CSV table of C-alpha atoms in Angstrom, one decimal:
chain,number,residue,atom,x,y,z
A,22,MET,CA,65.1,12.4,-25.6
A,23,GLY,CA,63.4,9.5,-24.2
A,24,SER,CA,60.9,6.8,-24.2
A,25,SER,CA,58.8,5.4,-21.5
A,26,SER,CA,56.2,2.9,-20.8
A,27,ALA,CA,54.1,5.4,-19.0
A,28,SER,CA,51.3,4.2,-21.2
A,29,CYS,CA,51.1,1.2,-19.1
A,30,LEU,CA,50.4,3.4,-16.1
A,31,ASN,CA,47.5,5.1,-17.9
A,32,PRO,CA,44.8,2.6,-18.9
A,33,GLN,CA,43.7,4.9,-21.8
A,34,ILE,CA,47.0,4.3,-23.7
A,35,ASP,CA,48.2,0.9,-24.9
A,36,PRO,CA,51.7,0.8,-26.2
A,37,ASN,CA,54.0,-2.1,-25.5
A,38,LEU,CA,57.6,-1.2,-26.1
A,39,VAL,CA,59.0,2.1,-25.0
A,40,LEU,CA,62.4,3.8,-25.8
A,41,LYS,CA,63.7,7.3,-24.9
A,42,SER,CA,66.6,9.7,-25.4
A,43,SER,CA,66.9,12.1,-22.5
A,44,LEU,CA,65.4,8.9,-21.5
A,45,SER,CA,64.5,5.9,-23.5
A,46,ALA,CA,62.2,3.0,-22.7
A,47,SER,CA,60.4,0.0,-24.1
A,48,ALA,CA,57.3,-1.9,-23.1
A,49,VAL,CA,55.0,-4.8,-24.0
A,50,LYS,CA,51.6,-6.0,-22.7
A,51,ALA,CA,51.6,-8.9,-20.3
A,52,PRO,CA,49.6,-10.3,-17.4
A,53,VAL,CA,50.2,-8.7,-14.0
A,54,ARG,CA,52.2,-10.8,-11.6
A,55,VAL,CA,53.4,-10.3,-8.1
A,56,PRO,CA,56.9,-9.0,-8.1
A,57,SER,CA,59.7,-11.0,-6.5
A,58,PRO,CA,60.3,-9.9,-2.9
A,59,ALA,CA,64.0,-10.2,-3.5
A,60,ARG,CA,63.9,-7.4,-6.0
A,61,MET,CA,61.7,-5.0,-4.1
A,62,GLY,CA,62.7,-3.3,-0.8
A,63,PHE,CA,60.4,-2.5,2.1
A,64,ASP,CA,59.9,0.9,0.7
A,65,GLY,CA,58.6,-0.5,-2.6
A,66,LYS,CA,61.7,0.6,-4.5
A,67,SER,CA,63.9,-1.8,-6.5
A,68,GLN,CA,67.1,-2.8,-4.8
A,69,PRO,CA,70.4,-2.7,-6.6
A,70,LYS,CA,71.6,-5.9,-8.2
A,71,ILE,CA,75.2,-6.4,-7.0
A,72,VAL,CA,77.2,-9.4,-8.0
A,73,GLU,CA,80.6,-10.0,-6.4
A,74,GLY,CA,83.4,-12.1,-7.7
A,75,GLU,CA,87.1,-12.9,-7.1
A,76,GLY,CA,89.8,-10.3,-6.8
A,77,GLY,CA,87.4,-7.6,-5.7
A,78,TYR,CA,85.3,-7.8,-8.8
A,79,VAL,CA,81.9,-6.1,-8.4
A,80,LEU,CA,79.2,-6.1,-11.1
A,81,GLU,CA,76.5,-3.4,-10.7
A,82,ASP,CA,73.9,-5.2,-12.8
A,83,VAL,CA,70.7,-3.8,-14.3
A,84,PRO,CA,67.2,-5.3,-13.7
A,85,HIS,CA,65.8,-7.9,-16.1
A,86,LEU,CA,62.2,-8.7,-16.9
A,87,THR,CA,62.8,-12.3,-15.6
A,88,ASP,CA,63.6,-10.9,-12.2
A,89,TYR,CA,59.9,-10.6,-11.6
A,90,LEU,CA,58.4,-12.5,-14.6
A,91,PRO,CA,60.5,-15.7,-14.5
A,92,ASP,CA,58.5,-17.7,-17.0
A,93,LEU,CA,58.8,-15.4,-20.0
A,94,PRO,CA,59.4,-17.1,-23.3
A,95,THR,CA,62.4,-16.2,-25.5
A,96,TYR,CA,62.8,-15.9,-29.2
A,97,PRO,CA,65.7,-16.0,-31.6
A,98,ASN,CA,67.2,-12.6,-32.3
A,99,PRO,CA,66.2,-11.5,-35.8
A,100,LEU,CA,69.7,-10.1,-36.3
A,101,GLN,CA,71.0,-13.6,-37.1
A,102,ASP,CA,69.0,-13.4,-40.4
A,103,ASN,CA,69.8,-9.8,-41.1
A,104,PRO,CA,71.9,-9.4,-44.3
A,105,ALA,CA,73.6,-6.3,-42.8
A,106,TYR,CA,75.0,-8.4,-40.0
A,107,SER,CA,76.1,-11.3,-42.1
A,108,VAL,CA,79.6,-9.9,-42.3
A,109,VAL,CA,80.0,-9.5,-38.6
A,110,LYS,CA,82.3,-12.3,-37.1
A,111,GLN,CA,80.4,-12.3,-33.8
A,112,TYR,CA,76.7,-11.4,-33.9
A,113,PHE,CA,76.0,-11.3,-30.2
A,114,VAL,CA,77.6,-10.0,-27.1
A,115,ASN,CA,78.6,-12.7,-24.6
A,116,VAL,CA,76.2,-12.7,-21.7
A,117,ASP,CA,79.0,-12.5,-19.2
A,118,ASP,CA,80.8,-9.5,-20.8
A,119,THR,CA,81.2,-6.5,-18.5
A,120,VAL,CA,82.9,-3.1,-18.7
A,121,ALA,CA,85.2,-1.8,-16.0
A,122,GLN,CA,84.4,1.6,-14.6
A,123,LYS,CA,88.1,2.3,-13.9
A,124,ILE,CA,90.9,1.2,-16.2
A,125,VAL,CA,93.8,2.7,-14.4
A,126,VAL,CA,94.7,0.4,-11.5
A,127,HIS,CA,97.7,-0.8,-9.5
A,128,LYS,CA,98.7,-4.5,-9.6
A,129,SER,CA,97.5,-4.9,-6.0
A,130,SER,CA,94.2,-3.0,-6.6
A,131,PRO,CA,90.8,-4.9,-6.5
A,132,ARG,CA,89.2,-5.4,-9.9
A,133,GLY,CA,86.6,-2.8,-9.0
A,134,THR,CA,83.1,-1.9,-10.3
A,135,HIS,CA,81.9,-3.2,-13.6
A,136,PHE,CA,78.7,-2.7,-15.7
A,137,ARG,CA,77.0,-5.1,-18.1
A,138,ARG,CA,78.2,-4.6,-21.6
A,139,SER,CA,75.6,-3.4,-24.1
A,140,GLY,CA,74.9,-5.0,-27.5
A,141,PRO,CA,72.6,-7.6,-29.1
A,142,ARG,CA,71.9,-10.9,-27.3
A,143,GLN,CA,71.2,-14.3,-28.9
A,144,LYS,CA,67.7,-14.4,-27.4
A,145,VAL,CA,65.1,-11.7,-27.2
A,146,TYR,CA,62.0,-11.4,-25.0
A,147,PHE,CA,59.8,-9.5,-27.5
A,148,GLU,CA,58.5,-10.6,-30.9
A,149,SER,CA,58.5,-7.9,-33.5
A,150,ASP,CA,54.8,-7.8,-34.1
A,151,GLU,CA,53.9,-7.4,-30.4
A,152,VAL,CA,56.2,-4.4,-29.9
A,153,HIS,CA,54.8,-0.9,-29.7
A,154,ALA,CA,57.6,1.5,-29.1
A,155,CYS,CA,57.2,5.0,-27.7
A,156,ILE,CA,59.8,7.8,-27.9
A,157,VAL,CA,59.6,11.0,-25.8
A,158,THR,CA,62.0,13.9,-25.4
A,159,CYS,CA,62.2,15.8,-22.2
A,160,GLY,CA,64.2,18.8,-20.9
A,161,GLY,CA,66.1,21.4,-22.9
A,162,LEU,CA,67.4,21.2,-26.4
A,163,CYS,CA,70.6,19.4,-27.2
A,164,PRO,CA,72.4,18.7,-30.5
A,165,GLY,CA,71.8,15.1,-31.5
A,166,LEU,CA,68.2,14.8,-30.2
A,167,ASN,CA,66.8,14.2,-33.7
A,168,THR,CA,69.6,11.8,-34.6
A,169,VAL,CA,68.7,9.6,-31.6
A,170,ILE,CA,65.0,9.7,-32.5
A,171,ARG,CA,65.8,8.8,-36.1
A,172,GLU,CA,68.2,5.9,-35.1
A,173,ILE,CA,65.7,4.4,-32.6
A,174,VAL,CA,63.0,4.4,-35.2
A,175,CYS,CA,65.2,3.1,-38.0
A,176,GLY,CA,67.0,0.6,-35.8
A,177,LEU,CA,63.8,-0.9,-34.5
A,178,HIS,CA,62.5,-1.2,-38.0
A,179,HIS,CA,65.5,-2.5,-39.8
A,180,MET,CA,67.1,-4.6,-37.1
A,181,TYR,CA,64.1,-6.0,-35.3
A,182,GLY,CA,61.2,-5.6,-37.7
A,183,VAL,CA,59.3,-3.3,-35.4
A,184,ASN,CA,56.8,-1.2,-37.3
A,185,SER,CA,54.7,0.4,-34.5
A,186,VAL,CA,56.6,3.4,-33.1
A,187,LEU,CA,54.9,6.4,-31.5
A,188,GLY,CA,56.4,9.8,-30.8
A,189,ILE,CA,55.0,11.3,-27.6
A,190,GLN,CA,54.7,15.1,-27.7
A,191,GLY,CA,54.8,17.3,-24.7
A,192,GLY,CA,57.2,15.2,-22.6
A,193,TYR,CA,55.7,12.9,-20.0
A,194,LYS,CA,52.4,14.7,-20.0
A,195,GLY,CA,52.0,13.5,-23.6
A,196,PHE,CA,51.3,10.0,-22.4
A,197,TYR,CA,48.2,11.2,-20.6
A,198,ALA,CA,47.2,13.9,-23.1
A,199,ARG,CA,47.4,11.3,-25.9
A,200,ASN,CA,49.6,13.7,-27.9
A,201,THR,CA,51.2,11.2,-30.3
A,202,ILE,CA,52.5,10.9,-33.8
A,203,ASN,CA,53.4,7.8,-35.8
A,204,LEU,CA,57.1,7.6,-36.6
A,205,THR,CA,58.4,5.6,-39.6
A,206,PRO,CA,61.8,5.4,-41.2
A,207,LYS,CA,60.4,7.6,-44.0
A,208,SER,CA,59.1,10.3,-41.7
A,209,VAL,CA,62.3,10.6,-39.7
A,210,ASN,CA,64.7,10.2,-42.6
A,211,ASP,CA,66.1,13.7,-42.7
A,212,ILE,CA,65.4,15.0,-39.2
A,213,HIS,CA,69.0,14.5,-38.1
A,214,LYS,CA,69.9,17.4,-40.3
A,215,ARG,CA,67.8,19.8,-38.3
A,216,GLY,CA,68.4,21.4,-34.9
A,217,GLY,CA,66.0,21.3,-32.0
A,218,THR,CA,63.8,18.2,-31.5
A,219,TYR,CA,61.3,16.5,-33.8
A,220,LEU,CA,59.2,16.0,-30.8
A,221,VAL,CA,57.9,18.7,-28.5
A,222,TYR,CA,59.9,19.0,-25.3
A,223,ILE,CA,59.2,20.2,-21.7
A,224,ILE,CA,61.3,21.7,-19.0
A,225,GLY,CA,63.0,18.9,-17.2
A,226,GLY,CA,66.7,18.5,-17.3
A,227,ASP,CA,68.3,15.9,-15.1
A,228,GLY,CA,64.9,15.1,-13.5
A,229,THR,CA,64.0,13.1,-16.7
A,230,GLN,CA,66.2,10.2,-15.7
A,231,LYS,CA,64.7,10.2,-12.2
A,232,GLY,CA,61.3,10.1,-13.8
A,233,ALA,CA,62.3,7.1,-15.8
A,234,SER,CA,63.4,5.4,-12.6
A,235,VAL,CA,60.1,6.0,-11.0
A,236,ILE,CA,58.3,4.7,-14.0
A,237,TYR,CA,60.4,1.5,-14.0
A,238,GLU,CA,59.7,1.0,-10.3
A,239,GLU,CA,56.0,1.2,-10.8
A,240,ILE,CA,56.1,-1.1,-13.8
A,241,GLU,CA,58.0,-3.7,-11.7
A,242,ARG,CA,55.6,-3.3,-8.8
A,243,ARG,CA,52.7,-4.1,-11.1
A,244,GLY,CA,54.6,-7.0,-12.7
A,245,LEU,CA,54.2,-5.7,-16.3
A,246,LYS,CA,56.2,-6.9,-19.3
A,247,VAL,CA,57.6,-3.5,-20.0
A,248,ALA,CA,61.2,-2.5,-20.6
A,249,VAL,CA,62.4,1.0,-19.6
A,250,ALA,CA,65.7,2.1,-21.1
A,251,GLY,CA,67.3,5.6,-20.8
A,252,ILE,CA,69.6,7.5,-23.1
A,253,PRO,CA,71.0,10.3,-20.9
A,254,LYS,CA,70.9,13.8,-22.4
A,255,THR,CA,72.5,17.0,-21.1
A,256,ILE,CA,74.6,19.5,-23.0
A,257,ASP,CA,76.5,20.3,-19.9
A,258,ASN,CA,78.2,16.8,-19.9
A,259,ASP,CA,77.6,16.4,-16.1
A,260,ILE,CA,76.1,12.9,-16.2
A,261,ALA,CA,77.9,10.5,-13.8
A,262,VAL,CA,79.6,7.3,-14.8
A,263,ILE,CA,79.5,7.7,-18.6
A,264,ASP,CA,82.4,9.2,-20.6
A,265,LYS,CA,80.4,12.0,-22.1
A,266,SER,CA,76.9,12.9,-23.1
A,267,PHE,CA,75.8,13.3,-26.7
A,268,GLY,CA,75.9,16.8,-28.1
A,269,PHE,CA,78.9,17.8,-26.1
A,270,ASP,CA,81.4,17.6,-29.0
A,271,THR,CA,79.0,19.7,-31.1
A,272,ALA,CA,78.6,22.3,-28.3
A,273,VAL,CA,82.4,22.7,-27.8
A,274,GLU,CA,82.9,23.0,-31.6
A,275,GLU,CA,80.1,25.6,-31.9
A,276,ALA,CA,81.4,27.5,-28.9
A,277,GLN,CA,84.6,28.1,-30.9
A,278,ARG,CA,82.7,30.4,-33.3
A,279,ALA,CA,81.5,32.6,-30.5
A,280,ILE,CA,85.0,32.7,-28.9
A,281,ASN,CA,86.6,33.5,-32.3
A,282,ALA,CA,84.1,36.3,-32.9
A,283,ALA,CA,84.9,37.7,-29.4
A,284,HIS,CA,88.6,37.5,-30.2
A,285,VAL,CA,88.3,39.3,-33.5
A,286,GLU,CA,86.2,42.0,-31.9
A,287,SER,CA,88.6,42.5,-29.0
A,288,GLU,CA,91.6,42.7,-31.2
A,289,SER,CA,90.0,45.4,-33.3
A,290,VAL,CA,89.9,48.1,-30.6
A,291,GLU,CA,92.3,49.4,-28.0
A,292,ASN,CA,92.1,47.5,-24.7
A,293,GLY,CA,89.2,45.5,-26.1
A,294,ILE,CA,87.6,42.9,-23.8
A,295,GLY,CA,85.4,40.1,-25.2
A,296,VAL,CA,83.1,38.4,-22.7
A,297,VAL,CA,81.6,35.1,-23.8
A,298,LYS,CA,79.0,33.3,-21.6
A,299,LEU,CA,78.7,29.5,-22.2
A,300,MET,CA,76.5,26.7,-20.8
A,301,GLY,CA,77.3,25.1,-17.5
A,302,ARG,CA,75.0,25.6,-14.6
A,303,TYR,CA,77.0,23.4,-12.1
A,304,SER,CA,79.7,21.9,-14.3
A,305,GLY,CA,82.2,23.9,-16.4
A,306,PHE,CA,83.1,21.2,-19.0
A,307,ILE,CA,82.0,23.1,-22.1
A,308,ALA,CA,83.8,26.3,-21.0
A,309,MET,CA,86.9,24.3,-20.1
A,310,TYR,CA,87.2,22.3,-23.3
A,311,ALA,CA,86.2,25.2,-25.5
A,312,THR,CA,88.9,27.3,-23.9
A,313,LEU,CA,91.5,24.5,-24.4
A,314,ALA,CA,90.5,24.0,-28.0
A,315,SER,CA,90.5,27.8,-28.8
A,316,ARG,CA,93.8,29.0,-27.5
A,317,ASP,CA,92.5,32.5,-27.9
A,318,VAL,CA,91.0,32.7,-24.4
A,319,ASP,CA,92.9,34.6,-21.7
A,320,CYS,CA,90.7,33.6,-18.7
A,321,CYS,CA,88.1,30.9,-18.1
A,322,LEU,CA,85.7,31.0,-15.1
A,323,ILE,CA,83.7,27.9,-14.1
A,324,PRO,CA,81.3,27.0,-11.2
A,325,GLU,CA,83.7,24.6,-9.7
A,326,SER,CA,86.5,27.1,-9.2
A,327,PRO,CA,85.8,30.1,-6.9
A,328,PHE,CA,87.3,33.4,-7.9
A,329,TYR,CA,87.3,37.0,-6.6
A,330,LEU,CA,87.5,40.3,-8.4
A,331,GLU,CA,89.6,42.7,-6.4
A,332,GLY,CA,92.8,42.6,-4.5
A,333,HIS,CA,96.1,40.8,-5.0
A,334,GLY,CA,95.7,37.8,-7.2
A,335,GLY,CA,92.1,38.7,-8.2
A,336,LEU,CA,90.5,38.8,-11.6
A,337,PHE,CA,90.8,42.6,-12.1
A,338,GLU,CA,94.5,42.5,-11.3
A,339,TYR,CA,95.1,39.8,-13.9
A,340,MET,CA,93.0,41.5,-16.5
A,341,GLU,CA,94.9,44.7,-16.1
A,342,LYS,CA,98.1,42.8,-16.5
A,343,ARG,CA,96.9,41.1,-19.7
A,344,LEU,CA,95.6,44.3,-21.3
A,345,LYS,CA,99.0,45.9,-20.6
A,346,GLU,CA,100.8,43.0,-22.2
A,347,GLN,CA,98.7,42.5,-25.4
A,348,GLY,CA,96.2,45.3,-25.6
A,349,HIS,CA,93.1,43.0,-25.6
A,350,MET,CA,91.7,39.9,-24.0
A,351,VAL,CA,88.9,37.3,-24.2
A,352,LEU,CA,87.1,36.1,-21.1
A,353,VAL,CA,85.0,32.9,-21.1
A,354,VAL,CA,82.5,32.3,-18.3
A,355,ALA,CA,80.2,29.4,-17.6
A,356,GLU,CA,76.7,30.5,-16.7
A,357,GLY,CA,76.9,29.0,-13.2
A,358,ALA,CA,80.2,30.7,-12.3
A,359,GLY,CA,80.4,33.5,-9.7
A,360,GLN,CA,76.8,33.1,-8.5
A,361,ASP,CA,77.8,33.7,-4.9
A,362,LEU,CA,79.5,36.9,-5.9
A,363,ILE,CA,76.5,38.1,-7.8
A,364,ALA,CA,74.1,37.2,-5.0
A,365,GLU,CA,76.2,39.1,-2.5
A,366,SER,CA,76.5,42.0,-4.8
A,367,LEU,CA,72.8,42.2,-5.6
A,368,ARG,CA,71.6,40.8,-2.3
A,369,SER,CA,69.3,38.5,-4.3
A,370,MET,CA,67.2,35.7,-3.0
A,371,SER,CA,67.4,32.1,-4.1
A,372,VAL,CA,64.6,31.3,-6.6
A,373,GLU,CA,63.8,28.1,-8.4
A,374,ASP,CA,62.2,27.3,-11.7
A,375,PRO,CA,59.2,25.0,-12.0
A,376,SER,CA,61.5,22.0,-12.3
A,377,GLY,CA,63.3,22.8,-9.0
A,378,ASN,CA,66.5,24.1,-10.7
A,379,LYS,CA,67.9,27.3,-9.1
A,380,LEU,CA,67.4,30.3,-11.3
A,381,LEU,CA,70.8,31.6,-12.2
A,382,LEU,CA,71.6,35.3,-12.3
A,383,ASP,CA,73.2,36.5,-15.6
A,384,VAL,CA,76.9,36.2,-14.8
A,385,GLY,CA,77.8,37.5,-18.3
A,386,LEU,CA,75.9,40.8,-17.9
A,387,TRP,CA,76.9,41.3,-14.3
A,388,LEU,CA,80.6,40.6,-15.0
A,389,SER,CA,80.6,42.9,-18.1
A,390,GLU,CA,79.1,45.8,-16.0
A,391,LYS,CA,81.5,45.2,-13.1
A,392,ILE,CA,84.5,45.3,-15.6
A,393,ARG,CA,83.1,48.4,-17.2
A,394,VAL,CA,82.8,50.3,-14.0
A,395,ASP,CA,85.7,49.0,-12.0
A,396,LEU,CA,88.4,48.8,-14.6
A,397,ALA,CA,87.5,52.1,-16.1
A,398,ASN,CA,88.5,53.7,-12.9
A,399,PHE,CA,92.1,52.6,-13.3
A,400,PRO,CA,94.1,55.6,-14.6
A,401,ILE,CA,96.6,53.4,-16.4
A,402,PHE,CA,94.3,52.6,-19.3
A,403,ALA,CA,90.8,53.0,-20.6
A,404,VAL,CA,88.8,49.9,-21.3
A,405,SER,CA,87.0,49.6,-24.6
A,406,PHE,CA,84.3,47.0,-25.0
A,407,CYS,CA,83.5,45.0,-28.2
A,408,LYS,CA,79.8,45.4,-28.3
A,409,LYS,CA,79.1,42.1,-30.1
A,410,ALA,CA,81.6,40.2,-28.0
A,411,GLU,CA,80.3,41.8,-24.8
A,412,ASP,CA,76.8,40.6,-25.6
A,413,ALA,CA,77.9,37.2,-26.9
A,414,ASN,CA,75.6,34.6,-25.3
A,415,PRO,CA,75.7,31.7,-27.7
A,416,THR,CA,73.8,29.3,-25.3
A,417,TYR,CA,70.6,29.0,-27.4
A,418,MET,CA,72.5,29.1,-30.7
A,419,ILE,CA,74.6,26.1,-29.6
A,420,ARG,CA,71.6,24.1,-28.2
A,421,ALA,CA,69.6,24.4,-31.4
A,422,ILE,CA,72.1,23.4,-34.0
A,423,PRO,CA,72.3,19.9,-35.7
A,424,SER,CA,74.9,17.6,-34.3
A,425,ASN,CA,78.3,17.2,-35.9
A,426,ALA,CA,79.7,14.1,-37.5
A,427,SER,CA,81.2,12.8,-34.2
A,428,ASP,CA,78.0,13.2,-32.3
A,429,ASN,CA,75.9,11.7,-35.1
A,430,VAL,CA,77.9,8.5,-34.9
A,431,TYR,CA,77.8,8.6,-31.1
A,432,CYS,CA,74.0,9.0,-31.1
A,433,THR,CA,73.6,6.0,-33.4
A,434,LEU,CA,75.5,3.8,-31.0
A,435,LEU,CA,73.4,5.1,-28.0
A,436,ALA,CA,70.2,4.4,-29.9
A,437,HIS,CA,71.2,0.9,-30.9
A,438,SER,CA,72.4,0.1,-27.4
A,439,ALA,CA,69.1,1.1,-26.0
A,440,ILE,CA,67.2,-1.0,-28.6
A,441,HIS,CA,69.4,-4.1,-28.1
A,442,GLY,CA,69.0,-3.9,-24.3
A,443,ALA,CA,65.2,-3.4,-24.3
A,444,MET,CA,64.7,-6.3,-26.8
A,445,ALA,CA,66.9,-8.5,-24.7
A,446,GLY,CA,64.7,-7.9,-21.7
A,447,TYR,CA,66.9,-5.6,-19.7
A,448,THR,CA,65.1,-2.7,-18.0
A,449,GLY,CA,65.6,0.1,-15.5
A,450,PHE,CA,68.8,1.1,-17.1
A,451,THR,CA,70.5,3.9,-19.1
A,452,THR,CA,73.1,3.3,-21.7
A,453,GLY,CA,76.4,5.1,-22.4
A,454,PRO,CA,80.1,4.6,-23.0
A,455,VAL,CA,82.3,3.7,-20.0
A,456,ASN,CA,86.0,3.9,-20.9
A,457,GLY,CA,85.0,3.7,-24.6
A,458,ARG,CA,82.8,0.6,-24.3
A,459,HIS,CA,79.0,1.0,-24.2
A,460,ALA,CA,77.4,-0.4,-21.1
A,461,TYR,CA,74.0,-0.7,-19.3
A,462,ILE,CA,74.0,1.4,-16.1
A,463,PRO,CA,71.4,1.3,-13.3
A,464,PHE,CA,69.3,4.4,-13.1
A,465,HIS,CA,70.3,5.1,-9.6
A,466,ARG,CA,74.0,5.4,-10.6
A,467,ILE,CA,73.1,8.1,-13.1
A,468,THR,CA,70.9,10.2,-10.9
A,469,GLU,CA,72.8,10.0,-7.6
A,470,THR,CA,75.4,12.6,-8.4
A,471,GLN,CA,76.7,15.0,-11.1
A,472,ASN,CA,80.1,15.1,-12.8
A,473,LYS,CA,82.0,18.2,-12.1
A,474,VAL,CA,85.4,19.6,-13.3
A,475,VAL,CA,88.0,18.6,-10.8
A,476,ILE,CA,90.1,21.7,-10.2
A,477,THR,CA,93.0,19.7,-8.7
A,478,ASP,CA,93.2,17.6,-11.8
A,479,ARG,CA,95.7,17.7,-14.7
A,480,MET,CA,93.1,18.8,-17.2
A,481,TRP,CA,92.3,22.0,-15.3
A,482,ALA,CA,96.1,22.5,-14.8
A,483,ARG,CA,96.4,22.3,-18.6
A,484,LEU,CA,93.8,25.0,-19.0
A,485,LEU,CA,95.6,27.2,-16.4
A,486,SER,CA,98.8,26.7,-18.3
A,487,SER,CA,97.2,27.5,-21.6
A,488,THR,CA,95.6,30.8,-20.5
A,489,ASN,CA,98.2,31.7,-17.9
A,490,GLN,CA,95.4,32.8,-15.6
A,491,PRO,CA,95.8,32.5,-11.8
A,492,SER,CA,93.9,29.7,-10.1
A,493,PHE,CA,92.2,32.2,-7.7
A,494,LEU,CA,92.5,29.5,-5.1
A,495,ASN,CA,94.2,29.7,-1.7
A,496,SER,CA,96.1,26.7,-0.3
A,497,HIS,CA,93.2,25.8,2.0
A,498,ILE,CA,90.7,25.4,-0.8
A,499,ILE,CA,93.2,23.3,-2.8
A,500,GLU,CA,93.7,20.9,0.0
A,501,GLU,CA,90.0,20.6,0.6
A,502,SER,CA,89.5,19.8,-3.1
A,503,LYS,CA,92.2,17.2,-3.1
A,504,GLU,CA,90.5,15.4,-0.2
A,505,GLU,CA,87.1,15.5,-1.9
A,506,GLU,CA,88.3,14.3,-5.3
A,507,GLU,CA,90.9,11.8,-4.1
A,508,SER,CA,89.1,9.1,-6.1
A,509,PRO,CA,87.3,10.6,-9.1
A,510,PRO,CA,84.2,8.6,-10.0
A,511,THR,CA,84.9,8.5,-13.7
A,512,GLN,CA,87.8,8.5,-16.1
A,513,LEU,CA,86.6,11.7,-17.6
A,514,LEU,CA,87.3,13.6,-14.3
A,515,ASP,CA,91.0,12.8,-14.4
A,516,GLY,CA,91.3,13.8,-18.0
A,517,GLU,CA,93.0,10.6,-19.1
A,518,ASN,CA,90.1,9.1,-21.1
A,519,TYR,CA,88.7,9.9,-24.6
A,520,MET,CA,89.2,13.6,-24.2
A,521,GLU,CA,92.9,13.2,-24.5
A,522,ASN,CA,92.3,12.3,-28.1
A,523,GLY,CA,89.3,14.5,-28.6
A,524,VAL,CA,86.9,11.6,-29.3
A,525,VAL,CA,85.6,8.6,-27.5
A,526,ASP,CA,86.3,5.1,-28.9
A,527,ALA,CA,83.2,4.5,-31.0
A,528,SER,CA,83.6,0.7,-30.7
A,529,LEU,CA,81.4,0.1,-33.7
A,530,PRO,CA,81.9,-3.7,-33.8
A,531,GLU,CA,80.3,-4.2,-30.4
A,532,LEU,CA,76.9,-3.0,-31.7
């Protein structure tokens, strides 16, 4: 979900504060000023704000309205008079607080990269009655979208006294088509109990955050008093820097139902094979964690780990072995796995959807047919398929459900972080947990790369140990992977962060 101050780019629309959830943003009317040359590059794009300190300390800061509007007035934060916050020992986050990207270091290591800690500031740059917030959701469905919408609306109202909040329908196009609805705490009170999105969405995916970055750059170029803040959304959990994306816990939990159904079906027939396809275009996090949590999966295939079907050490040999040992098996496959094998098999061409994403071939259907044909030729046994398990494709079922308790709490923290940051004048950022502490992260760090499962990491080794499946990798591929992933960009990738305990540190006091 997201918000954006695209209204300031269209003279027909006049909101002032914008917040989003696949993106979230805030904005306010102000006179146009010439942007500071120090903040804009020769190509017109904003330059990263890097602050260096002693001991190898590096702060990758986020933009602030005062970077190009230095004379903006400030106001006392309304939270200091909020009864709900009267019990909090420390109302506000210290302006110099930062969050380390890496927490596992050697004594001789530099302090490394840090991000600005999120949370309420003592001074804000918007008065409540001048704020017009906009919320827009972009991309596919994800559990928790409605929770983030609800908490942005209620947080703005209850914490900052903001009463003007618009929901933009139809994604970014809604700003120009004037497809808006008024959002109030009453109108969004129960939407977190529903699946889907309370606002209409468009196809977008990861491009939504890039869109937010472009909007911010144009706002800065025009010198507008508009804050743009993002809340990253992807069910695949492939967003860089942050610990995890919202909806991921719910997706893994719901995937268990499909795996359990496949397991029951496969056990009910002789040599039964259950094939379950899960989300994961380029990153296999859902498939990996659902497999680890289930303990009923015999093999997990993900995009990051190449595999082959025939020959010594191949998938078919392993499947034959498992069926001999236990008479049934469950196979989990991420939707992006094996695309090279399918393309080679079907001699297909590379085709993209309107958003530029490669259209994936149906690995579940293809793999099921290959198993049916190839394994049925072995004289040792006859393969029986569980019809329901074979057709199990819970992707849309998982995307459309309401978020669970863990994700509901997490969505609240994300929404509040975005609100606090925008009201404090920060802009051009997305918010999310880094090592359990919520931080403001520059857009470019979110959009420059995608998280992927590291197949030379301990977490993947735990999965291989759990399923007893072969790695399907030769020594050359393993060495290449070790070189590429020698320094994983986030704690999630080395499996030693929140996933060890199954839940990220909610860090409620900081918000």
